[in-house]
PDB file of C-alpha atoms in Angstrom:
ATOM      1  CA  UNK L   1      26.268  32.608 -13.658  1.00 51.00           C
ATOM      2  CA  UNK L   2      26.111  31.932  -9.796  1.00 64.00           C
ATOM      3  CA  UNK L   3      23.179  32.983  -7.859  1.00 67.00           C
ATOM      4  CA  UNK L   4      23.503  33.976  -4.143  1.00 72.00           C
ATOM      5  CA  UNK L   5      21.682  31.960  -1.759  1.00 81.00           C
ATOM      6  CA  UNK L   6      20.165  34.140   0.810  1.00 86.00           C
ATOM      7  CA  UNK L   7      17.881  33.185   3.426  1.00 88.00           C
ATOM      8  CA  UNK L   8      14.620  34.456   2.119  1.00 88.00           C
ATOM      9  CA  UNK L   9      15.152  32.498  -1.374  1.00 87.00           C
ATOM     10  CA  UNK L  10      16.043  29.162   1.368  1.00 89.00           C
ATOM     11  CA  UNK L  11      12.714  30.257   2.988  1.00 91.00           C
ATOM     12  CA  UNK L  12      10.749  30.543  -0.511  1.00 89.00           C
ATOM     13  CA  UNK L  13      11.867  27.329  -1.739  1.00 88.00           C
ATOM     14  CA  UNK L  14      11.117  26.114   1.399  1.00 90.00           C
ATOM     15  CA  UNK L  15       7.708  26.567   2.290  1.00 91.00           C
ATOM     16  CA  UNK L  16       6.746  25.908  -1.513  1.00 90.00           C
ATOM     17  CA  UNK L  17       7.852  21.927  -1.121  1.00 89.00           C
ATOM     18  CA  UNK L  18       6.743  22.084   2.388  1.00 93.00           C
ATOM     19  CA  UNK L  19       2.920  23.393   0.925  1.00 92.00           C
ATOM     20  CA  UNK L  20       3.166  20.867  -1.573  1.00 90.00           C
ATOM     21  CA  UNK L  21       4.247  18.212   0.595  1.00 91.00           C
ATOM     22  CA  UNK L  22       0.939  19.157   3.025  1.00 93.00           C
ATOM     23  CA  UNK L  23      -1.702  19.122   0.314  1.00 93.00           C
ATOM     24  CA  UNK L  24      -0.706  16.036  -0.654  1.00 93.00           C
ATOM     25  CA  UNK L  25      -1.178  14.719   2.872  1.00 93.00           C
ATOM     26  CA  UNK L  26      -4.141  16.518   3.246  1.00 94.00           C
ATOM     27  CA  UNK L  27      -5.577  14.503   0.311  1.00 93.00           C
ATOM     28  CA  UNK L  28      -4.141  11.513   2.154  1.00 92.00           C
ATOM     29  CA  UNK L  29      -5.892  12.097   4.791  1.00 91.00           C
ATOM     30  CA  UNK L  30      -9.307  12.758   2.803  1.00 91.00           C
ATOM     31  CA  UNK L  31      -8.876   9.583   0.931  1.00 88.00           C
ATOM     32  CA  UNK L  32      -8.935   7.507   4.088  1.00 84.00           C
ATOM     33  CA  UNK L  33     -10.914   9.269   6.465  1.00 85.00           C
ATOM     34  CA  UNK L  34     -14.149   8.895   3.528  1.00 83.00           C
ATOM     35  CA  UNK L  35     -13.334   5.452   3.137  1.00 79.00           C
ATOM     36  CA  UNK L  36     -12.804   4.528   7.173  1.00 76.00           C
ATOM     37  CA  UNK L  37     -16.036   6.135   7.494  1.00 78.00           C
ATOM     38  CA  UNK L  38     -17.927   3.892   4.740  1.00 75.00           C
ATOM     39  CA  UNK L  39     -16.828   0.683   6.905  1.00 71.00           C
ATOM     40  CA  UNK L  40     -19.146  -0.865   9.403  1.00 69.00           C
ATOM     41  CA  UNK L  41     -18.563   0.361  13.342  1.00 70.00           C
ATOM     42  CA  UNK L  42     -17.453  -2.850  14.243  1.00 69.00           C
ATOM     43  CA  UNK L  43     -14.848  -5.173  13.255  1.00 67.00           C
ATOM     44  CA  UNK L  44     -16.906  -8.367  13.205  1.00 70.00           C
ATOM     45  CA  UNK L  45     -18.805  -6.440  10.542  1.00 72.00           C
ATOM     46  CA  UNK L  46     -16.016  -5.773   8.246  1.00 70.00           C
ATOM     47  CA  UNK L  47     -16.320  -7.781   5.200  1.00 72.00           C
ATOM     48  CA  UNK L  48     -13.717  -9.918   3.498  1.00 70.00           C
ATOM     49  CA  UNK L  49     -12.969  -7.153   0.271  1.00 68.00           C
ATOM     50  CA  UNK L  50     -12.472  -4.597   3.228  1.00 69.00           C
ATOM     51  CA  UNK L  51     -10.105  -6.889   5.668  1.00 67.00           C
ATOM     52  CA  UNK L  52      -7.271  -4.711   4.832  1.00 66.00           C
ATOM     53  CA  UNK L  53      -8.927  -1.913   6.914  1.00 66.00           C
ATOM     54  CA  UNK L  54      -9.011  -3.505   9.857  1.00 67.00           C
ATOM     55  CA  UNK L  55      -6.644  -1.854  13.022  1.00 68.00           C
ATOM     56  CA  UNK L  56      -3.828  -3.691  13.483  1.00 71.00           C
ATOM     57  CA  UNK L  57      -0.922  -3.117  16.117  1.00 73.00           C
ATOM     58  CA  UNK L  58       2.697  -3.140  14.581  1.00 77.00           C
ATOM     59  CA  UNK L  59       5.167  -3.654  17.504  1.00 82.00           C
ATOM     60  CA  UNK L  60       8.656  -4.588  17.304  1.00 80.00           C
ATOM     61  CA  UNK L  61       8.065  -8.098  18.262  1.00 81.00           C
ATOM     62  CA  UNK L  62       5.280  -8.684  15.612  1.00 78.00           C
ATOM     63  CA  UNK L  63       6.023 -11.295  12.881  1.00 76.00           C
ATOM     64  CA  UNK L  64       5.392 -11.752   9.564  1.00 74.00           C
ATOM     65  CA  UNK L  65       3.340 -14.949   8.896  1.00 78.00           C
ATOM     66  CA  UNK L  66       2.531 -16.821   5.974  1.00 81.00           C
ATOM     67  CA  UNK L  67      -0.688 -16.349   4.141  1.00 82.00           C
ATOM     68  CA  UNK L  68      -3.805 -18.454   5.191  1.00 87.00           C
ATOM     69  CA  UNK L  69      -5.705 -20.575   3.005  1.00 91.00           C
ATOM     70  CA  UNK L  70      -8.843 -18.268   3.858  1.00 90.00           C
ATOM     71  CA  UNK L  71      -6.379 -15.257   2.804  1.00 87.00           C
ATOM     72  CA  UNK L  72      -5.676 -17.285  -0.036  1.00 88.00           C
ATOM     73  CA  UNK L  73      -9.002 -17.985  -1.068  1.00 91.00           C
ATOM     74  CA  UNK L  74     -10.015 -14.218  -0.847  1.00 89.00           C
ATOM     75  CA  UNK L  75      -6.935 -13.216  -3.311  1.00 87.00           C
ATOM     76  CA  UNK L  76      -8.214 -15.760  -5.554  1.00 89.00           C
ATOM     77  CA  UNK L  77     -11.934 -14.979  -5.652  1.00 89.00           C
ATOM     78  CA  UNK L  78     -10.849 -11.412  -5.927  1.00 85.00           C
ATOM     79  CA  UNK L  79      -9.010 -12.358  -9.122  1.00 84.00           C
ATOM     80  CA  UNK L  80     -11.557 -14.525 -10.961  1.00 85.00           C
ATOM     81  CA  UNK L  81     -14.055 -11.192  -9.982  1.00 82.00           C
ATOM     82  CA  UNK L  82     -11.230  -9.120 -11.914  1.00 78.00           C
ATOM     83  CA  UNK L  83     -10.924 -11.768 -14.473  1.00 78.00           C
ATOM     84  CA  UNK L  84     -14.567 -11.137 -15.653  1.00 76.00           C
ATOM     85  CA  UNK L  85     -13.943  -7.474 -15.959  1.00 72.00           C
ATOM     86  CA  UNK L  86     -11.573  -7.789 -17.636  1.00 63.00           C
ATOM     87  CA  UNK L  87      -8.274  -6.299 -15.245  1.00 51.00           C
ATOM     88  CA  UNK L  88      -7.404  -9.378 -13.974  1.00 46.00           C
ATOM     89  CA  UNK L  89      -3.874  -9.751 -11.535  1.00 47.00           C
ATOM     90  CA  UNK L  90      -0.920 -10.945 -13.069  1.00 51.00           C
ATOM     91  CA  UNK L  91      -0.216 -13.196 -10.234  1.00 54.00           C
ATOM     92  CA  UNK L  92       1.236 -15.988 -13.032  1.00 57.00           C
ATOM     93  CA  UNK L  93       3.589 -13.472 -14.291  1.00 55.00           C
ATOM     94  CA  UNK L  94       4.682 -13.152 -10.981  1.00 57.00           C
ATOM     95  CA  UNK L  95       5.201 -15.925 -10.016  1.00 60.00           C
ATOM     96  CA  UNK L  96       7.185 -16.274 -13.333  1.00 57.00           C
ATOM     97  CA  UNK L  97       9.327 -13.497 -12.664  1.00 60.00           C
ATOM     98  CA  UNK L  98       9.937 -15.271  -9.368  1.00 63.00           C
ATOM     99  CA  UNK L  99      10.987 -18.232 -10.312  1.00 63.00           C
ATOM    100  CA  UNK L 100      13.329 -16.307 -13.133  1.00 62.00           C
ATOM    101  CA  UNK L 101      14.989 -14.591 -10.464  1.00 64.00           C
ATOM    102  CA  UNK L 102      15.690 -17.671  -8.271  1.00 65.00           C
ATOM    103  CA  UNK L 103      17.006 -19.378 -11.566  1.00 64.00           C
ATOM    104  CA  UNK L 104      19.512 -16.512 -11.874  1.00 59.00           C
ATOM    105  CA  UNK L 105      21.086 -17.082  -8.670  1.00 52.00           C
ATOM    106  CA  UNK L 106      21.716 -21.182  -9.552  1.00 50.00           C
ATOM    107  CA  UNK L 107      23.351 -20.464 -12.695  1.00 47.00           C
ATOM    108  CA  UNK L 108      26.855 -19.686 -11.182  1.00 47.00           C
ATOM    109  CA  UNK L 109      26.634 -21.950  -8.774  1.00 44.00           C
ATOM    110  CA  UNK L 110      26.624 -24.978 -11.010  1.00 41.00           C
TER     111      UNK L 110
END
């Protein structure tokens, strides 16, 4: 059976997704604004663990750069950290699936 769209169901539906849509950016919003406020005033402060905080300007003409050695270095200390816990990255397996990929793309060529 066929039910009639009418403006107040259209309405209904609506402002149910829209309330949904707003609590979860409300929570969003929570989430960061207790962690921004945990971080030091100053950049210079900001420790390696909480780099990714840091402002940063994205602007048409920005570029995406390879990752330092320091970067590098913090990924991997990060890891052995994780290692100990026990949740350590997969960052082999990725690398894996990386390289499976690439292979993938050779094997009709040849």
């Amino acid at each position: 059976m066929r039910q009639a769209v009418s403006v107040q169901s259209l309405r209904e539906n609506l402002t149910s997704r829209t309330a949904l849509h707003n609590i979860n950016q409300e929570n969003a919003i929570a989430l960061f604004e207790q962690v921004y406020s945990g971080l030091p005033e100053h950049e210079d402060d900001i420790n390696d663990s909480e780099a990714h905080w840091k402002a940063c300007l994205i602007r048409p003409e920005t570029r995406v750069r390879k990752t330092t050695q320091a970067e590098k270095d913090v990924v991997a200390k990060a890891n052995r950290e994780e290692e100990r816990s026990g949740a350590a990255l997969a960052v082999s397996r990725k690398t894996k699936l990386k390289s499976k990929i690439a292979g993938r793309g050779k094997k009709g060529t040849g």
